[in-house]
XYZ file of C-alpha atoms in Angstrom:
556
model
C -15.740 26.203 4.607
C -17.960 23.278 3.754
C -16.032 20.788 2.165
C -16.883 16.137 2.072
C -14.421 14.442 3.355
C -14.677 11.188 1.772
C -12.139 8.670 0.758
C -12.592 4.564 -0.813
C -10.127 2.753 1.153
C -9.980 -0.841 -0.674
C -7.074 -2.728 0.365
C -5.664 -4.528 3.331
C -5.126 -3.310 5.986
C -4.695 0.759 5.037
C -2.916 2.090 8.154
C -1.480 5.729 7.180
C 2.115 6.931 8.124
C 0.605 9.391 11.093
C -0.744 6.089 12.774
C 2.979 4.522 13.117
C 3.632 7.543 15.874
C 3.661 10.348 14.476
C 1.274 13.287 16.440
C -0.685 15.805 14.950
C 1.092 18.962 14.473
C 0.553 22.119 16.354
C -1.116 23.794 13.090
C -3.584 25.718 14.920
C -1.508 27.652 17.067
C 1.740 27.756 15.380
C 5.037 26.114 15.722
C 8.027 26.634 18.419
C 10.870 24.830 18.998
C 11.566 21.853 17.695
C 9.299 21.973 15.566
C 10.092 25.372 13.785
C 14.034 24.641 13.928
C 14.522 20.905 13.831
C 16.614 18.860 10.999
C 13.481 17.861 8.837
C 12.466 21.839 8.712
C 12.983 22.803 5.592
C 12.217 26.053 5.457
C 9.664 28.522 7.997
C 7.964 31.801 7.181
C 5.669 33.404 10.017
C 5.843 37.345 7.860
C 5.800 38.670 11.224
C 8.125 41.762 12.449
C 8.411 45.264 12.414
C 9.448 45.558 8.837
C 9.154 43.374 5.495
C 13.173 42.812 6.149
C 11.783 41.173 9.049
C 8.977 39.720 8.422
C 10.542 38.158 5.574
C 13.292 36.163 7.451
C 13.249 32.069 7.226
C 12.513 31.421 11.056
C 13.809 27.741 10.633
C 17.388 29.160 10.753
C 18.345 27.540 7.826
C 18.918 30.811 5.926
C 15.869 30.959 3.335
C 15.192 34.688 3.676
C 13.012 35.975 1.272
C 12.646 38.886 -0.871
C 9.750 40.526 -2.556
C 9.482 40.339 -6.153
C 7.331 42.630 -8.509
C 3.992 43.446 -6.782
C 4.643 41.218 -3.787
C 3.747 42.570 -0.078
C 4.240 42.848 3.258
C 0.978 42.991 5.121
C 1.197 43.817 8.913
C -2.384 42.645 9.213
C -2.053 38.565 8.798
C -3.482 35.721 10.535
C -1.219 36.553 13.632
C 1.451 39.028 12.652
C 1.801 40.225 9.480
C 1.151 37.862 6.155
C 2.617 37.959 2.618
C -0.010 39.553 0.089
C -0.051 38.738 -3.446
C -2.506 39.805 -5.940
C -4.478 38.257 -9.440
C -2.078 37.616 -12.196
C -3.080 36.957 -15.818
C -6.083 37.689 -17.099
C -6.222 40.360 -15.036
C -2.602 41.207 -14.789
C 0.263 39.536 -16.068
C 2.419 40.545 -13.370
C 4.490 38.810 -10.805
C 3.350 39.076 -6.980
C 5.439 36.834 -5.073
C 8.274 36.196 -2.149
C 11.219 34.502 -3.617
C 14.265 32.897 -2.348
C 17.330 31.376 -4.144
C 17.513 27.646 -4.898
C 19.563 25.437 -2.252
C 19.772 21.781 -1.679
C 17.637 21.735 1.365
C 14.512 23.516 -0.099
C 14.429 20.236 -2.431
C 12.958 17.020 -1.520
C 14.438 13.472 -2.564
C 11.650 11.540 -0.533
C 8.793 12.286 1.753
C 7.761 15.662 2.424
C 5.293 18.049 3.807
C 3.913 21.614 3.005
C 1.352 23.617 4.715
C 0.021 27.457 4.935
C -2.356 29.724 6.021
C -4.784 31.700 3.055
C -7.386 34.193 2.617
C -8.881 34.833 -0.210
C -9.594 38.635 -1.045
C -12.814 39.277 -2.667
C -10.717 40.085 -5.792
C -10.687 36.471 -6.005
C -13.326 36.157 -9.064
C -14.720 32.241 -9.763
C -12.364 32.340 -13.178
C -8.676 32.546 -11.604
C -6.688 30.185 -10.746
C -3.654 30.670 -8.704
C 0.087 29.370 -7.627
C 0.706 29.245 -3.759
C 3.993 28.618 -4.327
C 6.644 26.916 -7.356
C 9.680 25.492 -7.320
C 8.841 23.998 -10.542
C 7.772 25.848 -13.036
C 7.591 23.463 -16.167
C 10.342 21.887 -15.584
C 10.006 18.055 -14.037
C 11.728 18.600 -10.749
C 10.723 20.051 -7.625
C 7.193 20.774 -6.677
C 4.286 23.392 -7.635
C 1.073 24.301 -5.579
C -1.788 25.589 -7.109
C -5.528 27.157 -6.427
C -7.868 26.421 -9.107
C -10.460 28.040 -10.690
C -13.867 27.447 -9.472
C -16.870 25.292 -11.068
C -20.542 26.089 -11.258
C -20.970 25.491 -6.816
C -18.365 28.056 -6.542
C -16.172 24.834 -5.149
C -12.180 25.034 -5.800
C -9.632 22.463 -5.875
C -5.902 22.126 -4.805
C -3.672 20.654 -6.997
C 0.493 19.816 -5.970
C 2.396 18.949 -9.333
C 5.652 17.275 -7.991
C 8.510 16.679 -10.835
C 10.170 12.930 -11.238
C 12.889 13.481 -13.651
C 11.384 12.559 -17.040
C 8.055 13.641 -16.134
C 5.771 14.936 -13.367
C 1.991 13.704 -11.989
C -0.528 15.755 -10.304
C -2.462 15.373 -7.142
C -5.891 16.651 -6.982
C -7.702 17.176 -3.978
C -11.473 17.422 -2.986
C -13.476 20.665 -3.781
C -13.769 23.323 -1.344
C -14.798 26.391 -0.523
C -12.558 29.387 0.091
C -15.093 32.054 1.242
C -13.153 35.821 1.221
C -11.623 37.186 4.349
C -11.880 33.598 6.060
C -8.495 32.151 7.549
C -7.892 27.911 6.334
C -4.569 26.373 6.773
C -4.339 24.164 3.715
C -1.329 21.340 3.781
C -0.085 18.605 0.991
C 2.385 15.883 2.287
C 3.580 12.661 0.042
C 5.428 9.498 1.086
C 7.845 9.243 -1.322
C 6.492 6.327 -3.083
C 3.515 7.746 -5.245
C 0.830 8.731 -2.561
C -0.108 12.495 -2.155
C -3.006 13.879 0.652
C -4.052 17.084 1.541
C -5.572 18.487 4.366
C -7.886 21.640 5.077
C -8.253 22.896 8.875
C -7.120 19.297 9.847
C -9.459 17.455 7.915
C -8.443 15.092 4.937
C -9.213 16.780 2.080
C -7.955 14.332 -0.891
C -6.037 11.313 -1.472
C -4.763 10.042 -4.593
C -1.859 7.358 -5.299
C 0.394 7.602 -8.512
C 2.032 4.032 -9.892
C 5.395 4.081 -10.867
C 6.983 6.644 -8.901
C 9.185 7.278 -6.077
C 10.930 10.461 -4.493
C 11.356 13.836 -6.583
C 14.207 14.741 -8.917
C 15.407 18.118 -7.271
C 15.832 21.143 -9.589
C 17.387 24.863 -9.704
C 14.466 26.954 -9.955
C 14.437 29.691 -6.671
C 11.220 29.087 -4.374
C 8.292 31.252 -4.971
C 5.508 32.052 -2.756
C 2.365 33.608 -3.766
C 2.625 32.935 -7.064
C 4.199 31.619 -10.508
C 7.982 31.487 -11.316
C 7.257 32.472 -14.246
C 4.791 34.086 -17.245
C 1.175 33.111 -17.821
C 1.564 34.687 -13.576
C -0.985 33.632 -11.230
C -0.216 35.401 -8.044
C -2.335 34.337 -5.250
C -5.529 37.063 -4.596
C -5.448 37.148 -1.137
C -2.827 36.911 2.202
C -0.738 34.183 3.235
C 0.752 32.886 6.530
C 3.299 30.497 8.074
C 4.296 28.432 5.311
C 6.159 25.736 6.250
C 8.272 22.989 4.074
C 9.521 19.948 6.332
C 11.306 16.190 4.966
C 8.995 13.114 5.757
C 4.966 13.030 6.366
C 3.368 14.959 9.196
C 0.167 14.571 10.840
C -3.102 17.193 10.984
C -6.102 15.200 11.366
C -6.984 14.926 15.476
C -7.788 11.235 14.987
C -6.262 8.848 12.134
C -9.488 7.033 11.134
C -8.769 3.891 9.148
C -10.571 0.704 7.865
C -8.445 -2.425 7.246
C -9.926 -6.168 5.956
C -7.996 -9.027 4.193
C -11.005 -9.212 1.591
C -13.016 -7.057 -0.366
C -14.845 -9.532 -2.114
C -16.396 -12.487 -0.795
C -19.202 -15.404 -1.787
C -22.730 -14.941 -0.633
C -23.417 -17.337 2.960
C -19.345 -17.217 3.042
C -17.758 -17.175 7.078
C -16.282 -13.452 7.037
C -13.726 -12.376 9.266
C -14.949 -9.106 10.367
C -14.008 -5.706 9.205
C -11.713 -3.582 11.408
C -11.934 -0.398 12.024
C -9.185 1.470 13.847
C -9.245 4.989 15.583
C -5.935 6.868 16.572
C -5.787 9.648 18.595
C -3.160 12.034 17.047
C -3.952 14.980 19.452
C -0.876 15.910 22.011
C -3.862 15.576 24.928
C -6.336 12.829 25.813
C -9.448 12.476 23.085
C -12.894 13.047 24.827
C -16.671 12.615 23.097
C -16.053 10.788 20.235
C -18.821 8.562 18.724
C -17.924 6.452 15.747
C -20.643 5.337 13.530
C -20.343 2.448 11.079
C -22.768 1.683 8.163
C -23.340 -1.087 5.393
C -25.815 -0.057 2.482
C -28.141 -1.859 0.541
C -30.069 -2.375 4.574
C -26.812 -3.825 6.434
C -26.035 -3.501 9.704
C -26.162 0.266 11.437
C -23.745 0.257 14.784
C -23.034 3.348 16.895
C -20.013 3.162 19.174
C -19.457 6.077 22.114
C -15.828 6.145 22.552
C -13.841 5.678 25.608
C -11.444 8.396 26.498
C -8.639 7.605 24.223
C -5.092 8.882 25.295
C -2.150 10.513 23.268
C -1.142 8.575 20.489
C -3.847 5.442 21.967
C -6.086 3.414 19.561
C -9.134 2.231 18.953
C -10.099 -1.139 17.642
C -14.109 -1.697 16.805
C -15.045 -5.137 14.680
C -18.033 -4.932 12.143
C -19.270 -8.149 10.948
C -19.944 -9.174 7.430
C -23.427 -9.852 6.878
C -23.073 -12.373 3.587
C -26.471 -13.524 4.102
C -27.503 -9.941 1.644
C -28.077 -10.432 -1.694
C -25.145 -10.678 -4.304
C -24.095 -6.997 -5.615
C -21.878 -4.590 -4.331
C -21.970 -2.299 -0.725
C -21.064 0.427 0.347
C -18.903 0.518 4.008
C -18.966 3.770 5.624
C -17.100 4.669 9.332
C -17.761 8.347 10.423
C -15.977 9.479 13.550
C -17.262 12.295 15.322
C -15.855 14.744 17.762
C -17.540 17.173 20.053
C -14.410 18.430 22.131
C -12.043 20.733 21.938
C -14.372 21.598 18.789
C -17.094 19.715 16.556
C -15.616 18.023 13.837
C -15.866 14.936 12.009
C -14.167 12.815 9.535
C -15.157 9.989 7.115
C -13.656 7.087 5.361
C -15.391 4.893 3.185
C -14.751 1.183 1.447
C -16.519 -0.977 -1.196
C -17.514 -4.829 -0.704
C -19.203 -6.942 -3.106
C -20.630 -9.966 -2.320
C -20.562 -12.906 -5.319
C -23.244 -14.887 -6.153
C -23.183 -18.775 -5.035
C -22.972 -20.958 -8.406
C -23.017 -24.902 -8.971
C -20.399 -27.279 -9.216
C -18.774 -26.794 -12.712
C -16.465 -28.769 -14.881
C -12.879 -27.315 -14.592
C -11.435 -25.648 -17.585
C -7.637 -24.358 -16.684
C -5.911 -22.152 -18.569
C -2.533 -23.287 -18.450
C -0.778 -20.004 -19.809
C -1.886 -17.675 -17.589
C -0.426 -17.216 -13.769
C -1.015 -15.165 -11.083
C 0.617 -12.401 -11.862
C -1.778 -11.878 -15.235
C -5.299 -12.244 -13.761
C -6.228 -8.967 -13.127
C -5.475 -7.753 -16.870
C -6.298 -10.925 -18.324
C -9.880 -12.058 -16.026
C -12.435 -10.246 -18.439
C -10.689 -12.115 -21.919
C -10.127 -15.644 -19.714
C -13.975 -15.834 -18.629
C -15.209 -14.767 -22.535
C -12.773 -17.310 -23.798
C -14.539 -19.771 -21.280
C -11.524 -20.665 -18.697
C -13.356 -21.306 -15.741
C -9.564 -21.685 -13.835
C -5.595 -20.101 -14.442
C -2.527 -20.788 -13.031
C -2.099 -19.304 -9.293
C -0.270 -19.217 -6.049
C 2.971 -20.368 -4.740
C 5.227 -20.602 -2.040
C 8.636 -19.693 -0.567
C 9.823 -23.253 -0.022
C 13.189 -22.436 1.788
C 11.504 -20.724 4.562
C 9.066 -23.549 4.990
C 11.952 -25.785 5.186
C 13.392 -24.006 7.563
C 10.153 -23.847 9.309
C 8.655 -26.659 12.296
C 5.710 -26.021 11.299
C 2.730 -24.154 9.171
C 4.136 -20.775 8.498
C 2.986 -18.046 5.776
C 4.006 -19.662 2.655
C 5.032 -16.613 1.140
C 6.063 -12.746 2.734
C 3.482 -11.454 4.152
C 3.103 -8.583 1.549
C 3.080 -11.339 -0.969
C 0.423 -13.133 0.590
C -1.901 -10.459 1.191
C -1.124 -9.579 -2.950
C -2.248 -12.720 -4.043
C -5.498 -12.826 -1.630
C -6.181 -9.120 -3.415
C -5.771 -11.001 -7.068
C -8.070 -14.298 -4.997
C -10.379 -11.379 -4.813
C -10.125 -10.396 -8.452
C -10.872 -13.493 -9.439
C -13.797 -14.080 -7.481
C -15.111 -10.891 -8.886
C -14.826 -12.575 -12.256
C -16.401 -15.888 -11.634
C -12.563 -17.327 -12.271
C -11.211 -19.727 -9.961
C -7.128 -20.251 -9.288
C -5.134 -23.247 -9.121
C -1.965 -23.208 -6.864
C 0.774 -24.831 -8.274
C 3.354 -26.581 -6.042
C 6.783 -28.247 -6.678
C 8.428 -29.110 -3.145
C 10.146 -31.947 -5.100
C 11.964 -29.881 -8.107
C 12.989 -27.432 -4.800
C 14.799 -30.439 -3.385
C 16.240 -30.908 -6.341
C 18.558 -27.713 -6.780
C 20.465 -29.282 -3.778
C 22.894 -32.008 -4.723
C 23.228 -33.841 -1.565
C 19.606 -34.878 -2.175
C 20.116 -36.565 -5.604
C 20.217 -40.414 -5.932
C 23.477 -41.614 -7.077
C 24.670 -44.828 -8.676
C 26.930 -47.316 -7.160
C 29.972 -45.066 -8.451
C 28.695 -42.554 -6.211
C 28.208 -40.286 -9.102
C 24.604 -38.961 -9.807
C 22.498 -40.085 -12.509
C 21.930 -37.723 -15.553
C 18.600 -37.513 -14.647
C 18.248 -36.287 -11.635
C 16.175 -36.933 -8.614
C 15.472 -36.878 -5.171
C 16.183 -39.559 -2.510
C 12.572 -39.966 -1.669
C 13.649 -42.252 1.329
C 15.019 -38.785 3.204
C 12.796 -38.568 6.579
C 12.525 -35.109 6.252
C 11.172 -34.837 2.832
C 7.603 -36.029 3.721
C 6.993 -33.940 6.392
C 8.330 -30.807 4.521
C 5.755 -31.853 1.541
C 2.987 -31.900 3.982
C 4.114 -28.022 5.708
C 4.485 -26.641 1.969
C 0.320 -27.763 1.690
C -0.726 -26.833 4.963
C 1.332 -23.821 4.802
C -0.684 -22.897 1.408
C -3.646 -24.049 2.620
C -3.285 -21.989 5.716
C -3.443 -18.560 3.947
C -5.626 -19.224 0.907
C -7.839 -22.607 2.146
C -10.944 -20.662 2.920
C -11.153 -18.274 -0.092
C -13.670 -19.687 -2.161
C -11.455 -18.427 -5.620
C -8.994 -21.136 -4.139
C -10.268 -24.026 -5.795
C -7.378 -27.344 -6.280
C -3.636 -27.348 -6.486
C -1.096 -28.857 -8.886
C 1.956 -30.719 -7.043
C 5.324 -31.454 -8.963
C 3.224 -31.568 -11.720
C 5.209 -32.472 -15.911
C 7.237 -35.004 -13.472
C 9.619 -36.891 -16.148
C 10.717 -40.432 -14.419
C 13.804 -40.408 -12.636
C 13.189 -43.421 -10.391
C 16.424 -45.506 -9.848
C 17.783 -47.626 -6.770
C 19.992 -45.021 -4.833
C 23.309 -45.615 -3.132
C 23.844 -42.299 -1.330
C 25.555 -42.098 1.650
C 22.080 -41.556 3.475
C 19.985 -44.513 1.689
C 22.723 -46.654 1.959
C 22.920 -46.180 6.014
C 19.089 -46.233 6.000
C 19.254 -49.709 4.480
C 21.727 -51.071 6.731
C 19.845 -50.101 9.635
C 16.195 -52.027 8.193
C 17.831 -54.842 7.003
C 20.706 -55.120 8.962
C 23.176 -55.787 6.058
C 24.097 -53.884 2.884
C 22.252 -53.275 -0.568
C 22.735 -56.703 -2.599
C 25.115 -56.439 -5.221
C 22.508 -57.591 -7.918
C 20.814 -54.419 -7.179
C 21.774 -51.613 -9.883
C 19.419 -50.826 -12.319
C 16.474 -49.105 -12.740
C 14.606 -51.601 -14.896
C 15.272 -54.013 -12.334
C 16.702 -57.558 -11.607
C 17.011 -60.356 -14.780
C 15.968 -63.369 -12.634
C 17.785 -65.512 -15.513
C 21.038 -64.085 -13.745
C 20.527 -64.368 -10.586
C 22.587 -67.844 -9.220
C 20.258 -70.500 -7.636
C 17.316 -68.565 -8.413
C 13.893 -70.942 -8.151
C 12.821 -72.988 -11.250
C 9.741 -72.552 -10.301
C 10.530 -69.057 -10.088
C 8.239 -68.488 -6.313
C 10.286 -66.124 -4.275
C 10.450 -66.266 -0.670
C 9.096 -63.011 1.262
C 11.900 -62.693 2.744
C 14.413 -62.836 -0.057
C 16.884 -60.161 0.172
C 16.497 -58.439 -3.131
C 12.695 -57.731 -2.333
């Protein structure tokens, strides 16, 4: 089988769910134990025994047996064993050819799952057919449905897994590949539960692809086919099939989880880049040995080739790859290819895009007011035509900086790296984005940090007792704190703090200015003291006629 495995990997930090712990399955020689009985086994088929009663048992023990529908067979000759054999449906012949086993509970997923198989084609498998591994579907939108399909002009076929959400379903499509007749591939589809599907051929990705929206599948009441269709146009499968396997949450089948994570994908030409990291896992169950990693930047980047150390079960790998900025503005092309040479040659690729932004002069701000962070990736194209050189941006989580000694991430970290992805928009768009900050209108929701009026009750306009010793040094956290995550991203341009402020100024008697008083003057807050607009000197007893005030006069 030759088949590209190549996948764009744009985000931050894109560690998969097999690098949290999880090894790579035993898919080459088969599964015992644990791993053909446990809890999150759905359902096990081997087709091996001495008859199709046999062979046709659910080896999981959870009670799937199957049974042979229409032109459906037992093959004694399989992969190891005996296999299922199913045959072309329509055009050739609109017949059923399958294995079938009742609906239950447990053969329906709610949230992550896994399915994998042995094929081989027959030679019966002509370029026009396309087939159904297995359904659980049909056309309703529950369950799942795993198809073959027909091949293009290469003679290259693609997988596709149709998974049903309630109201509708979504498709993932995986890479073309060839499926040569007679020739054994284990072929396996897993999804997280929250939109991502990936499939694998002889433990090689062979697709990713990520659906908004969506979460775990509605189950349904259709019986599980294998080998083909549930129902008419049929598409039985032309060819055997082996040890199919349905397990809850995602398993691993790559050897190594390759994976490239950076907090950018965009930056500004002669920018300071914090390098690119690439990370290898080894998900074999024995120590990784002769692995060379090579990492690439087109458009004449740098070229680095990196012999691996011996890398135990479940260790990593961490390599750095600087950024050159110093290329000329467009965008590049980031390749990491890891290749092994032990227990067998194989090798797997993932690749990211950069672009690098062109430096441009100093310009004369022009800030869109209307638009916030939320709105710059639809809006960036219409903003810049419109001739908004700025929006509305970033904020922060002011409780937790309160709470905080220090600079801390202003927002969650998931937030954070969010708005550095939309920084990154922005950039790409020549747009610039202005955080706006209100620390004061924060203090505000709390009423023990209003000023209040010598009847102790607060003033209709509220504000805050600016006198509090903690309120400065909180305003100065809430701008490091931004300043911290966002300072050096050139689409980070100004910020806007307590900004529409409507004055609320007026001499404050609570409890904490009062004591704050006593303790710099050493007495208490002169009774003449009480409005905003100040003191009418006219009313004040024994005041100057020359009206020069003393420095040290107790109302100043």
């Amino acid at each position: 089988m030759r088949f590209r495995i190549l996948r764009l990997l744009p985000l931050w930090l894109m560690f998969s769910v097999s690098q949290a712990g999880t090894l790579m399955e035993t898919w080459e020689t088969g599964y015992t134990g644990a791993d053909a009985t446990g809890p999150h086994i759905a359902g096990y088929w081997k087709f091996d025994g001495e008859s199709p009663e046999q062979a046709l048992r659910d080896i999981s023990g959870k009670g799937h047996d199957l049974k042979l529908e229409g032109g459906g067979a037992w093959n004694p000759k399989g992969r190891s064993g005996g296999a299922l054999e199913s045959f072309p449906g329509f055009p050739i012949q609109d017949k059923r050819h399958a294995a079938a086993t009742p609906s239950k509970a447990d053969l329906s997923f709610t949230g992550a799952f896994t399915m994998e198989m042995w094929i081989a084609p027959k030679p019966e498998f002509e370029d026009r057919l396309r087939c159904y591994l297995l359904d659980k579907k049909y056309v309703d939108h529950t369950d799942y449905q795993w198809q073959l399909g027909d091949a293009d002009k290469g003679g290259l076929r693609r997988m596709w897994v149709t998974i049903g959400f309630g109201s509708e379903s979504r498709t993932f499509y995986s890479d073309p590949a060839r499926y040569e007749p007679g020739v054994w591939h284990h072929v396996a589809f897993t999804y997280d539960g929250a939109g991502e599907g990936r499939f694998f051929i002889d433990g090689q990705t062979a697709g990713r692809q990520h659906h908004d929206g969506v979460a775990g599948p509605v189950p349904g009441t259709k019986p599980l086919s294998i080998g083909d269709r549930l129902g008419s146009n049929y598409g039985g499968f032309p060819g055997l099939i082996d040890e199919v396997r349905l397990c809850r949450g995602v398993l691993a089948f790559e050897p190594v989880a390759l994976t490239i994570a950076s907090p950018r994908t965009v930056w500004q030409r002669m920018e300071k880049a914090e390098p690119i990291e690439v990370s290898c896992v080894n998900l074999r169950r024995e120590p990784l040995k002769g692995a060379t990693l090579r990492l690439s930047w087109s458009g004449g980047g740098a070229v680095k080739t990196i012999p691996l150390p011996e890398l135990a079960s479940g260790a990593t790998h961490v390599e750095r790859f600087p950024v050159d900025t110093s290329l000329r503005p467009e965008e590049y092309r980031f390749t990491a290819r890891l290749e092994l040479t032990q227990p067998k040659v194989l090798s797997t690729e993932r690749e990211a895009r950069f672009s690098l932004m062109a430096r441009l002069p100093e310009r004369m701000p022009v800030i869109m007011w209307g638009v916030g962070i939320g709105s710059v990736e639809k809006e960036a194209d219409r903003l810049r035509d419109l001739g908004f050189t700025h929006c509305l941006g970033m904020g922060a989580d002011y409780g937790a900086i309160w709470k905080a000694d220090g600079e801390v991430m202003p927002e969650a970290p998931e937030k954070v790296a969010e708005n550095t992805r939309l920084l990154d928009v922005a950039l790409r768009h020549d747009l610039e984005l202005v955080t706006s900050l209100s620390p004061g209108r924060w203090l505000e929701s709390d009423p023990a940090n209003h000023r209040v009026g010598r009847d102790g009750k607060p003033y209709p306009r509220q504000d805050i007792c600016a006198s509090t010793p903690e309120f400065a040094p909180f305003f100065q956290r809430v701008g490091a704190s931004v300043s911290k995550a966002y300072g050096t991203h050139p689409a980070f341009s100004m910020g806007l703090v307590n900004t529409e402020v409507r004055d609320a100024s007026a001499p404050s008697f609570n409890a904490g200015d009062v004591e704050r008083y006593r303790a710099f003057s050493g007495g208490e807050i002169p009774p003449e003291v009480a409005s905003r607009s100040g003191v009418e000197w006219q009313k004040l007893k024994d005041f100057p006629a020359d009206r020069v005030v003393p420095d040290d006069h107790p109302i100043l």
